[in-house]
JSON list of C-alpha atoms in Angstrom, two decimals:
[
{"chain": "A", "resi": 21, "resn": "ASN", "atom": "CA", "xyz": [27.56, -18.88, 2.84]},
{"chain": "A", "resi": 22, "resn": "ALA", "atom": "CA", "xyz": [23.82, -19.30, 2.79]},
{"chain": "A", "resi": 23, "resn": "GLY", "atom": "CA", "xyz": [23.41, -18.01, 6.36]},
{"chain": "A", "resi": 24, "resn": "VAL", "atom": "CA", "xyz": [20.07, -19.08, 7.81]},
{"chain": "A", "resi": 25, "resn": "THR", "atom": "CA", "xyz": [17.55, -20.72, 5.50]},
{"chain": "A", "resi": 26, "resn": "GLN", "atom": "CA", "xyz": [13.98, -21.74, 6.18]},
{"chain": "A", "resi": 27, "resn": "THR", "atom": "CA", "xyz": [11.64, -24.05, 4.32]},
{"chain": "A", "resi": 28, "resn": "PRO", "atom": "CA", "xyz": [8.94, -23.69, 3.26]},
{"chain": "A", "resi": 29, "resn": "LYS", "atom": "CA", "xyz": [8.43, -19.96, 2.60]},
{"chain": "A", "resi": 30, "resn": "PHE", "atom": "CA", "xyz": [4.63, -20.19, 2.56]},
{"chain": "A", "resi": 31, "resn": "ARG", "atom": "CA", "xyz": [2.16, -22.80, 3.72]},
{"chain": "A", "resi": 32, "resn": "VAL", "atom": "CA", "xyz": [-1.58, -23.08, 4.11]},
{"chain": "A", "resi": 33, "resn": "LEU", "atom": "CA", "xyz": [-2.92, -25.73, 6.52]},
{"chain": "A", "resi": 34, "resn": "LYS", "atom": "CA", "xyz": [-6.35, -26.80, 7.53]},
{"chain": "A", "resi": 35, "resn": "THR", "atom": "CA", "xyz": [-7.20, -26.94, 11.22]},
{"chain": "A", "resi": 36, "resn": "GLY", "atom": "CA", "xyz": [-5.91, -30.17, 12.73]},
{"chain": "A", "resi": 37, "resn": "GLN", "atom": "CA", "xyz": [-3.24, -30.84, 10.13]},
{"chain": "A", "resi": 38, "resn": "SER", "atom": "CA", "xyz": [0.40, -31.18, 11.09]},
{"chain": "A", "resi": 39, "resn": "MET", "atom": "CA", "xyz": [3.56, -29.84, 9.56]},
{"chain": "A", "resi": 40, "resn": "THR", "atom": "CA", "xyz": [7.26, -29.31, 10.21]},
{"chain": "A", "resi": 41, "resn": "LEU", "atom": "CA", "xyz": [9.24, -26.17, 9.49]},
{"chain": "A", "resi": 42, "resn": "LEU", "atom": "CA", "xyz": [12.93, -26.64, 8.81]},
{"chain": "A", "resi": 43, "resn": "CYS", "atom": "CA", "xyz": [15.67, -24.18, 9.74]},
{"chain": "A", "resi": 44, "resn": "ALA", "atom": "CA", "xyz": [19.28, -24.66, 8.65]},
{"chain": "A", "resi": 45, "resn": "GLN", "atom": "CA", "xyz": [22.37, -22.57, 9.37]},
{"chain": "A", "resi": 46, "resn": "ASP", "atom": "CA", "xyz": [25.90, -22.88, 8.06]},
{"chain": "A", "resi": 47, "resn": "MET", "atom": "CA", "xyz": [27.69, -20.59, 10.54]},
{"chain": "A", "resi": 48, "resn": "ASN", "atom": "CA", "xyz": [28.43, -23.27, 13.15]},
{"chain": "A", "resi": 49, "resn": "HIS", "atom": "CA", "xyz": [26.30, -21.44, 15.72]},
{"chain": "A", "resi": 50, "resn": "GLU", "atom": "CA", "xyz": [25.47, -23.20, 18.95]},
{"chain": "A", "resi": 51, "resn": "TYR", "atom": "CA", "xyz": [22.29, -21.26, 19.63]},
{"chain": "A", "resi": 52, "resn": "MET", "atom": "CA", "xyz": [19.17, -21.48, 17.51]},
{"chain": "A", "resi": 53, "resn": "TYR", "atom": "CA", "xyz": [15.71, -19.97, 18.02]},
{"chain": "A", "resi": 54, "resn": "TRP", "atom": "CA", "xyz": [12.19, -20.09, 16.70]},
{"chain": "A", "resi": 55, "resn": "TYR", "atom": "CA", "xyz": [10.05, -16.94, 16.87]},
{"chain": "A", "resi": 56, "resn": "ARG", "atom": "CA", "xyz": [6.56, -16.08, 15.79]},
{"chain": "A", "resi": 57, "resn": "GLN", "atom": "CA", "xyz": [5.62, -12.59, 14.71]},
{"chain": "A", "resi": 58, "resn": "ASP", "atom": "CA", "xyz": [2.07, -11.30, 14.84]},
{"chain": "A", "resi": 59, "resn": "PRO", "atom": "CA", "xyz": [0.94, -7.73, 14.09]},
{"chain": "A", "resi": 60, "resn": "GLY", "atom": "CA", "xyz": [1.68, -5.43, 17.01]},
{"chain": "A", "resi": 61, "resn": "MET", "atom": "CA", "xyz": [3.20, -8.21, 19.13]},
{"chain": "A", "resi": 62, "resn": "GLY", "atom": "CA", "xyz": [6.84, -8.06, 18.15]},
{"chain": "A", "resi": 63, "resn": "LEU", "atom": "CA", "xyz": [8.93, -11.22, 18.03]},
{"chain": "A", "resi": 64, "resn": "ARG", "atom": "CA", "xyz": [7.94, -13.82, 20.57]},
{"chain": "A", "resi": 65, "resn": "LEU", "atom": "CA", "xyz": [10.20, -16.76, 21.32]},
{"chain": "A", "resi": 66, "resn": "ILE", "atom": "CA", "xyz": [8.62, -20.18, 20.89]},
{"chain": "A", "resi": 67, "resn": "HIS", "atom": "CA", "xyz": [11.51, -22.55, 21.64]},
{"chain": "A", "resi": 68, "resn": "TYR", "atom": "CA", "xyz": [15.26, -22.33, 21.55]},
{"chain": "A", "resi": 69, "resn": "SER", "atom": "CA", "xyz": [18.31, -24.57, 21.64]},
{"chain": "A", "resi": 70, "resn": "VAL", "atom": "CA", "xyz": [21.73, -23.98, 23.16]},
{"chain": "A", "resi": 71, "resn": "GLY", "atom": "CA", "xyz": [23.34, -26.90, 21.41]},
{"chain": "A", "resi": 72, "resn": "GLU", "atom": "CA", "xyz": [22.85, -30.13, 19.53]},
{"chain": "A", "resi": 73, "resn": "GLY", "atom": "CA", "xyz": [20.39, -32.40, 21.33]},
{"chain": "A", "resi": 74, "resn": "THR", "atom": "CA", "xyz": [19.11, -29.71, 23.70]},
{"chain": "A", "resi": 75, "resn": "THR", "atom": "CA", "xyz": [15.94, -27.64, 23.53]},
{"chain": "A", "resi": 76, "resn": "ALA", "atom": "CA", "xyz": [14.09, -25.33, 25.89]},
{"chain": "A", "resi": 77, "resn": "LYS", "atom": "CA", "xyz": [10.76, -23.52, 26.04]},
{"chain": "A", "resi": 78, "resn": "GLY", "atom": "CA", "xyz": [10.42, -19.84, 25.28]},
{"chain": "A", "resi": 79, "resn": "GLU", "atom": "CA", "xyz": [7.55, -17.45, 25.94]},
{"chain": "A", "resi": 80, "resn": "VAL", "atom": "CA", "xyz": [4.87, -19.13, 23.79]},
{"chain": "A", "resi": 81, "resn": "PRO", "atom": "CA", "xyz": [5.67, -22.87, 23.47]},
{"chain": "A", "resi": 82, "resn": "ASP", "atom": "CA", "xyz": [2.15, -24.34, 23.64]},
{"chain": "A", "resi": 83, "resn": "GLY", "atom": "CA", "xyz": [1.12, -26.23, 20.51]},
{"chain": "A", "resi": 84, "resn": "TYR", "atom": "CA", "xyz": [4.68, -26.52, 19.18]},
{"chain": "A", "resi": 85, "resn": "ASN", "atom": "CA", "xyz": [7.48, -29.05, 19.46]},
{"chain": "A", "resi": 86, "resn": "VAL", "atom": "CA", "xyz": [11.10, -28.80, 18.35]},
{"chain": "A", "resi": 87, "resn": "SER", "atom": "CA", "xyz": [14.09, -31.01, 17.74]},
{"chain": "A", "resi": 88, "resn": "ARG", "atom": "CA", "xyz": [17.80, -30.32, 17.26]},
{"chain": "A", "resi": 89, "resn": "LEU", "atom": "CA", "xyz": [19.30, -33.60, 16.14]},
{"chain": "A", "resi": 90, "resn": "LYS", "atom": "CA", "xyz": [22.07, -31.94, 14.17]},
{"chain": "A", "resi": 91, "resn": "LYS", "atom": "CA", "xyz": [23.86, -28.76, 15.10]},
{"chain": "A", "resi": 92, "resn": "GLN", "atom": "CA", "xyz": [23.01, -27.04, 11.84]},
{"chain": "A", "resi": 93, "resn": "ASN", "atom": "CA", "xyz": [19.28, -27.87, 11.85]},
{"chain": "A", "resi": 94, "resn": "PHE", "atom": "CA", "xyz": [16.40, -26.84, 14.10]},
{"chain": "A", "resi": 95, "resn": "LEU", "atom": "CA", "xyz": [12.95, -28.20, 13.36]},
{"chain": "A", "resi": 96, "resn": "LEU", "atom": "CA", "xyz": [9.65, -26.71, 14.52]},
{"chain": "A", "resi": 97, "resn": "GLY", "atom": "CA", "xyz": [6.61, -28.98, 14.52]},
{"chain": "A", "resi": 98, "resn": "LEU", "atom": "CA", "xyz": [2.91, -28.27, 14.73]},
{"chain": "A", "resi": 99, "resn": "GLU", "atom": "CA", "xyz": [1.09, -31.47, 15.65]},
{"chain": "A", "resi": 100, "resn": "SER", "atom": "CA", "xyz": [-2.46, -30.19, 15.27]},
{"chain": "A", "resi": 101, "resn": "ALA", "atom": "CA", "xyz": [-2.60, -26.77, 13.69]},
{"chain": "A", "resi": 102, "resn": "ALA", "atom": "CA", "xyz": [-5.07, -24.17, 14.97]},
{"chain": "A", "resi": 103, "resn": "PRO", "atom": "CA", "xyz": [-6.12, -20.83, 13.41]},
{"chain": "A", "resi": 104, "resn": "SER", "atom": "CA", "xyz": [-4.36, -19.08, 16.32]},
{"chain": "A", "resi": 105, "resn": "GLN", "atom": "CA", "xyz": [-1.07, -20.38, 14.91]},
{"chain": "A", "resi": 106, "resn": "THR", "atom": "CA", "xyz": [-1.48, -18.31, 11.78]},
{"chain": "A", "resi": 107, "resn": "SER", "atom": "CA", "xyz": [1.63, -16.18, 11.86]},
{"chain": "A", "resi": 108, "resn": "VAL", "atom": "CA", "xyz": [5.02, -15.47, 10.35]},
{"chain": "A", "resi": 109, "resn": "TYR", "atom": "CA", "xyz": [7.70, -17.74, 11.78]},
{"chain": "A", "resi": 110, "resn": "PHE", "atom": "CA", "xyz": [11.32, -16.73, 11.95]},
{"chain": "A", "resi": 111, "resn": "CYS", "atom": "CA", "xyz": [14.28, -18.89, 12.76]},
{"chain": "A", "resi": 112, "resn": "ALA", "atom": "CA", "xyz": [17.52, -17.35, 14.03]},
{"chain": "A", "resi": 113, "resn": "SER", "atom": "CA", "xyz": [20.94, -18.50, 15.13]},
{"chain": "A", "resi": 114, "resn": "SER", "atom": "CA", "xyz": [23.81, -16.99, 17.07]},
{"chain": "A", "resi": 115, "resn": "TYR", "atom": "CA", "xyz": [26.91, -17.52, 19.15]},
{"chain": "A", "resi": 116, "resn": "PRO", "atom": "CA", "xyz": [26.29, -17.12, 22.92]},
{"chain": "A", "resi": 117, "resn": "PRO", "atom": "CA", "xyz": [23.87, -14.20, 23.14]},
{"chain": "A", "resi": 118, "resn": "THR", "atom": "CA", "xyz": [25.69, -12.12, 25.72]},
{"chain": "A", "resi": 119, "resn": "SER", "atom": "CA", "xyz": [27.36, -10.05, 23.03]},
{"chain": "A", "resi": 120, "resn": "SER", "atom": "CA", "xyz": [26.45, -11.71, 19.75]},
{"chain": "A", "resi": 121, "resn": "GLU", "atom": "CA", "xyz": [23.97, -10.75, 17.11]},
{"chain": "A", "resi": 122, "resn": "GLN", "atom": "CA", "xyz": [21.23, -13.05, 15.94]},
{"chain": "A", "resi": 123, "resn": "TYR", "atom": "CA", "xyz": [21.05, -13.94, 12.27]},
{"chain": "A", "resi": 124, "resn": "PHE", "atom": "CA", "xyz": [17.51, -14.38, 11.03]},
{"chain": "A", "resi": 125, "resn": "GLY", "atom": "CA", "xyz": [16.14, -16.56, 8.27]},
{"chain": "A", "resi": 126, "resn": "PRO", "atom": "CA", "xyz": [13.74, -15.09, 5.69]},
{"chain": "A", "resi": 127, "resn": "GLY", "atom": "CA", "xyz": [10.64, -16.32, 7.47]},
{"chain": "A", "resi": 128, "resn": "THR", "atom": "CA", "xyz": [7.74, -18.71, 6.80]},
{"chain": "A", "resi": 129, "resn": "ARG", "atom": "CA", "xyz": [4.23, -17.35, 6.38]},
{"chain": "A", "resi": 130, "resn": "LEU", "atom": "CA", "xyz": [1.77, -19.90, 7.74]},
{"chain": "A", "resi": 131, "resn": "THR", "atom": "CA", "xyz": [-1.99, -19.65, 7.39]},
{"chain": "A", "resi": 132, "resn": "VAL", "atom": "CA", "xyz": [-4.26, -22.08, 9.20]},
{"chain": "A", "resi": 133, "resn": "THR", "atom": "CA", "xyz": [-7.86, -22.12, 7.97]},
{"chain": "B", "resi": 158, "resn": "GLN", "atom": "CA", "xyz": [8.96, -9.81, 30.42]},
{"chain": "B", "resi": 159, "resn": "GLN", "atom": "CA", "xyz": [9.02, -7.79, 27.23]},
{"chain": "B", "resi": 160, "resn": "PRO", "atom": "CA", "xyz": [10.90, -4.48, 27.32]},
{"chain": "B", "resi": 161, "resn": "VAL", "atom": "CA", "xyz": [8.67, -1.51, 26.66]},
{"chain": "B", "resi": 162, "resn": "GLN", "atom": "CA", "xyz": [9.37, 0.61, 23.61]},
{"chain": "B", "resi": 163, "resn": "SER", "atom": "CA", "xyz": [8.22, 4.15, 22.97]},
{"chain": "B", "resi": 164, "resn": "PRO", "atom": "CA", "xyz": [6.87, 5.63, 20.86]},
{"chain": "B", "resi": 165, "resn": "GLN", "atom": "CA", "xyz": [4.88, 2.91, 19.12]},
{"chain": "B", "resi": 166, "resn": "ALA", "atom": "CA", "xyz": [5.05, 4.78, 15.84]},
{"chain": "B", "resi": 167, "resn": "VAL", "atom": "CA", "xyz": [6.62, 7.94, 14.48]},
{"chain": "B", "resi": 168, "resn": "ILE", "atom": "CA", "xyz": [6.52, 9.76, 11.16]},
{"chain": "B", "resi": 169, "resn": "LEU", "atom": "CA", "xyz": [9.46, 11.89, 10.10]},
{"chain": "B", "resi": 170, "resn": "ARG", "atom": "CA", "xyz": [10.37, 14.02, 7.15]},
{"chain": "B", "resi": 171, "resn": "GLU", "atom": "CA", "xyz": [13.74, 13.39, 5.55]},
{"chain": "B", "resi": 172, "resn": "GLY", "atom": "CA", "xyz": [16.48, 15.10, 7.53]},
{"chain": "B", "resi": 173, "resn": "GLU", "atom": "CA", "xyz": [14.62, 15.10, 10.86]},
{"chain": "B", "resi": 174, "resn": "ASP", "atom": "CA", "xyz": [15.89, 13.34, 13.97]},
{"chain": "B", "resi": 175, "resn": "ALA", "atom": "CA", "xyz": [14.18, 10.70, 16.09]},
{"chain": "B", "resi": 176, "resn": "VAL", "atom": "CA", "xyz": [14.70, 8.94, 19.39]},
{"chain": "B", "resi": 177, "resn": "ILE", "atom": "CA", "xyz": [13.33, 5.49, 20.21]},
{"chain": "B", "resi": 178, "resn": "ASN", "atom": "CA", "xyz": [13.35, 4.40, 23.82]},
{"chain": "B", "resi": 179, "resn": "CYS", "atom": "CA", "xyz": [13.48, 0.95, 25.36]},
{"chain": "B", "resi": 180, "resn": "SER", "atom": "CA", "xyz": [13.03, 0.21, 29.05]},
{"chain": "B", "resi": 181, "resn": "SER", "atom": "CA", "xyz": [13.04, -2.96, 31.08]},
{"chain": "B", "resi": 182, "resn": "SER", "atom": "CA", "xyz": [11.85, -3.90, 34.54]},
{"chain": "B", "resi": 183, "resn": "LYS", "atom": "CA", "xyz": [14.73, -6.35, 34.91]},
{"chain": "B", "resi": 184, "resn": "ALA", "atom": "CA", "xyz": [18.44, -5.75, 35.39]},
{"chain": "B", "resi": 185, "resn": "LEU", "atom": "CA", "xyz": [20.07, -5.89, 31.99]},
{"chain": "B", "resi": 186, "resn": "TYR", "atom": "CA", "xyz": [23.37, -7.28, 30.81]},
{"chain": "B", "resi": 187, "resn": "SER", "atom": "CA", "xyz": [22.99, -5.97, 27.29]},
{"chain": "B", "resi": 188, "resn": "VAL", "atom": "CA", "xyz": [20.54, -4.36, 24.89]},
{"chain": "B", "resi": 189, "resn": "HIS", "atom": "CA", "xyz": [20.27, -5.32, 21.23]},
{"chain": "B", "resi": 190, "resn": "TRP", "atom": "CA", "xyz": [18.75, -3.25, 18.42]},
{"chain": "B", "resi": 191, "resn": "TYR", "atom": "CA", "xyz": [17.32, -4.58, 15.15]},
{"chain": "B", "resi": 192, "resn": "ARG", "atom": "CA", "xyz": [15.51, -3.05, 12.19]},
{"chain": "B", "resi": 193, "resn": "GLN", "atom": "CA", "xyz": [12.92, -4.86, 10.10]},
{"chain": "B", "resi": 194, "resn": "LYS", "atom": "CA", "xyz": [11.70, -3.62, 6.75]},
{"chain": "B", "resi": 195, "resn": "HIS", "atom": "CA", "xyz": [8.27, -4.64, 5.59]},
{"chain": "B", "resi": 196, "resn": "GLY", "atom": "CA", "xyz": [8.15, -8.25, 4.43]},
{"chain": "B", "resi": 197, "resn": "GLU", "atom": "CA", "xyz": [11.76, -8.93, 5.42]},
{"chain": "B", "resi": 198, "resn": "ALA", "atom": "CA", "xyz": [13.61, -10.48, 8.32]},
{"chain": "B", "resi": 199, "resn": "PRO", "atom": "CA", "xyz": [14.98, -8.37, 11.18]},
{"chain": "B", "resi": 200, "resn": "VAL", "atom": "CA", "xyz": [18.52, -7.14, 10.64]},
{"chain": "B", "resi": 201, "resn": "PHE", "atom": "CA", "xyz": [21.01, -6.47, 13.41]},
{"chain": "B", "resi": 202, "resn": "LEU", "atom": "CA", "xyz": [22.00, -2.85, 14.14]},
{"chain": "B", "resi": 203, "resn": "MET", "atom": "CA", "xyz": [24.06, -2.92, 17.32]},
{"chain": "B", "resi": 204, "resn": "ILE", "atom": "CA", "xyz": [24.59, -4.35, 20.78]},
{"chain": "B", "resi": 205, "resn": "LEU", "atom": "CA", "xyz": [25.25, -2.30, 23.89]},
{"chain": "B", "resi": 206, "resn": "LEU", "atom": "CA", "xyz": [26.83, -3.94, 26.90]},
{"chain": "B", "resi": 207, "resn": "LYS", "atom": "CA", "xyz": [26.39, -2.68, 30.43]},
{"chain": "B", "resi": 208, "resn": "GLY", "atom": "CA", "xyz": [28.79, 0.10, 31.26]},
{"chain": "B", "resi": 209, "resn": "GLY", "atom": "CA", "xyz": [26.87, 3.01, 29.79]},
{"chain": "B", "resi": 210, "resn": "GLU", "atom": "CA", "xyz": [28.62, 2.85, 26.47]},
{"chain": "B", "resi": 211, "resn": "GLN", "atom": "CA", "xyz": [27.39, 4.53, 23.39]},
{"chain": "B", "resi": 212, "resn": "LYS", "atom": "CA", "xyz": [27.68, 3.07, 19.93]},
{"chain": "B", "resi": 213, "resn": "GLY", "atom": "CA", "xyz": [27.16, 4.40, 16.48]},
{"chain": "B", "resi": 214, "resn": "HIS", "atom": "CA", "xyz": [26.61, 3.14, 13.01]},
{"chain": "B", "resi": 215, "resn": "ASP", "atom": "CA", "xyz": [26.56, 5.82, 10.32]},
{"chain": "B", "resi": 216, "resn": "LYS", "atom": "CA", "xyz": [23.98, 8.29, 11.61]},
{"chain": "B", "resi": 217, "resn": "ILE", "atom": "CA", "xyz": [22.33, 5.84, 13.98]},
{"chain": "B", "resi": 218, "resn": "SER", "atom": "CA", "xyz": [23.64, 5.66, 17.51]},
{"chain": "B", "resi": 219, "resn": "ALA", "atom": "CA", "xyz": [22.46, 4.29, 20.83]},
{"chain": "B", "resi": 220, "resn": "SER", "atom": "CA", "xyz": [23.07, 4.60, 24.52]},
{"chain": "B", "resi": 221, "resn": "PHE", "atom": "CA", "xyz": [22.51, 2.25, 27.44]},
{"chain": "B", "resi": 222, "resn": "ASN", "atom": "CA", "xyz": [21.92, 3.32, 31.03]},
{"chain": "B", "resi": 223, "resn": "GLU", "atom": "CA", "xyz": [22.17, 0.13, 33.08]},
{"chain": "B", "resi": 224, "resn": "LYS", "atom": "CA", "xyz": [21.10, 1.83, 36.30]},
{"chain": "B", "resi": 225, "resn": "LYS", "atom": "CA", "xyz": [17.84, 2.94, 34.78]},
{"chain": "B", "resi": 226, "resn": "GLN", "atom": "CA", "xyz": [17.61, -0.24, 32.67]},
{"chain": "B", "resi": 227, "resn": "GLN", "atom": "CA", "xyz": [16.98, 1.90, 29.64]},
{"chain": "B", "resi": 228, "resn": "SER", "atom": "CA", "xyz": [18.39, 2.24, 26.16]},
{"chain": "B", "resi": 229, "resn": "SER", "atom": "CA", "xyz": [17.75, 4.85, 23.50]},
{"chain": "B", "resi": 230, "resn": "LEU", "atom": "CA", "xyz": [18.30, 4.68, 19.75]},
{"chain": "B", "resi": 231, "resn": "TYR", "atom": "CA", "xyz": [19.09, 7.96, 18.03]},
{"chain": "B", "resi": 232, "resn": "LEU", "atom": "CA", "xyz": [18.48, 8.45, 14.33]},
{"chain": "B", "resi": 233, "resn": "THR", "atom": "CA", "xyz": [20.06, 11.61, 13.01]},
{"chain": "B", "resi": 234, "resn": "ALA", "atom": "CA", "xyz": [19.18, 13.34, 9.73]},
{"chain": "B", "resi": 235, "resn": "SER", "atom": "CA", "xyz": [16.83, 10.52, 8.79]},
{"chain": "B", "resi": 236, "resn": "GLN", "atom": "CA", "xyz": [16.82, 9.09, 5.30]},
{"chain": "B", "resi": 237, "resn": "LEU", "atom": "CA", "xyz": [14.06, 7.28, 3.42]},
{"chain": "B", "resi": 238, "resn": "SER", "atom": "CA", "xyz": [16.01, 4.06, 3.94]},
{"chain": "B", "resi": 239, "resn": "TYR", "atom": "CA", "xyz": [15.57, 4.35, 7.71]},
{"chain": "B", "resi": 240, "resn": "SER", "atom": "CA", "xyz": [11.89, 3.42, 7.41]},
{"chain": "B", "resi": 241, "resn": "GLY", "atom": "CA", "xyz": [10.95, 0.21, 9.10]},
{"chain": "B", "resi": 242, "resn": "THR", "atom": "CA", "xyz": [10.15, -1.24, 12.47]},
{"chain": "B", "resi": 243, "resn": "TYR", "atom": "CA", "xyz": [12.83, -1.02, 15.14]},
{"chain": "B", "resi": 244, "resn": "PHE", "atom": "CA", "xyz": [13.02, -3.63, 17.88]},
{"chain": "B", "resi": 245, "resn": "CYS", "atom": "CA", "xyz": [15.03, -3.58, 21.03]},
{"chain": "B", "resi": 246, "resn": "GLY", "atom": "CA", "xyz": [15.97, -6.85, 22.70]},
{"chain": "B", "resi": 247, "resn": "SER", "atom": "CA", "xyz": [16.87, -7.11, 26.35]},
{"chain": "B", "resi": 248, "resn": "PHE", "atom": "CA", "xyz": [19.28, -9.71, 27.68]},
{"chain": "B", "resi": 249, "resn": "SER", "atom": "CA", "xyz": [19.37, -10.38, 31.43]},
{"chain": "B", "resi": 250, "resn": "GLY", "atom": "CA", "xyz": [21.84, -13.23, 31.43]},
{"chain": "B", "resi": 251, "resn": "ASN", "atom": "CA", "xyz": [19.57, -16.05, 32.56]},
{"chain": "B", "resi": 252, "resn": "THR", "atom": "CA", "xyz": [17.07, -16.22, 29.75]},
{"chain": "B", "resi": 253, "resn": "PRO", "atom": "CA", "xyz": [17.27, -15.68, 26.00]},
{"chain": "B", "resi": 254, "resn": "LEU", "atom": "CA", "xyz": [16.89, -12.29, 24.39]},
{"chain": "B", "resi": 255, "resn": "VAL", "atom": "CA", "xyz": [13.41, -10.81, 24.82]},
{"chain": "B", "resi": 256, "resn": "PHE", "atom": "CA", "xyz": [12.20, -8.40, 22.16]},
{"chain": "B", "resi": 257, "resn": "GLY", "atom": "CA", "xyz": [9.94, -5.40, 22.58]},
{"chain": "B", "resi": 258, "resn": "LYS", "atom": "CA", "xyz": [6.84, -4.88, 20.45]},
{"chain": "B", "resi": 259, "resn": "GLY", "atom": "CA", "xyz": [8.63, -2.57, 18.10]},
{"chain": "B", "resi": 260, "resn": "THR", "atom": "CA", "xyz": [8.51, 1.06, 16.97]},
{"chain": "B", "resi": 261, "resn": "ARG", "atom": "CA", "xyz": [7.29, 1.73, 13.45]},
{"chain": "B", "resi": 262, "resn": "LEU", "atom": "CA", "xyz": [9.28, 4.52, 11.83]},
{"chain": "B", "resi": 263, "resn": "SER", "atom": "CA", "xyz": [8.12, 6.09, 8.60]},
{"chain": "B", "resi": 264, "resn": "VAL", "atom": "CA", "xyz": [10.33, 8.61, 6.80]},
{"chain": "B", "resi": 265, "resn": "ILE", "atom": "CA", "xyz": [8.62, 10.67, 4.11]},
{"chain": "B", "resi": 266, "resn": "ALA", "atom": "CA", "xyz": [10.11, 12.99, 1.48]}
]
């Protein structure tokens, strides 16, 4: 069991470039999430998905898009990167969150110059 | 709305106790606690469902007062391995889990 994996682990982008972060889980979880973590701000939800083919906005969705074409994968896209998107990005997955823990991936450190 | 955690940071000597509080302005169905060590992903500690239950894991326990919409995490006889940032997450039933800003705990010898 690999759990939750994220690729890439590190990335440097120039302003205006685009990229896609990939999250994969092998626990058959319905729910998947993308968070960003900035110093002193905690974990803020960008987008989430409650099942294959469905996505929804979280607290800070602007500048990001997501897709969940397969149950095990959740992609986060940045169409035109900005320095304000410099952050550590975590993906997580879970069963229905009422009483289920979230399993986090190792994170992706993104720097936009 | 993010739950509010207090204190923001605390420094302990090994063997001392600490309490981390988490409060929400919304009615809560459950409260989740996670710990994150520097440079790593958050790791699950425990979930408390409404009903005022208390849970424990080794020397870390927590309580949940649904009427006050508050939860507290108790760390007893702290160890060096307890160092990290602790996050509470509040779940209200209609929206995904919302995390607080975290409490940085440092345990020194």
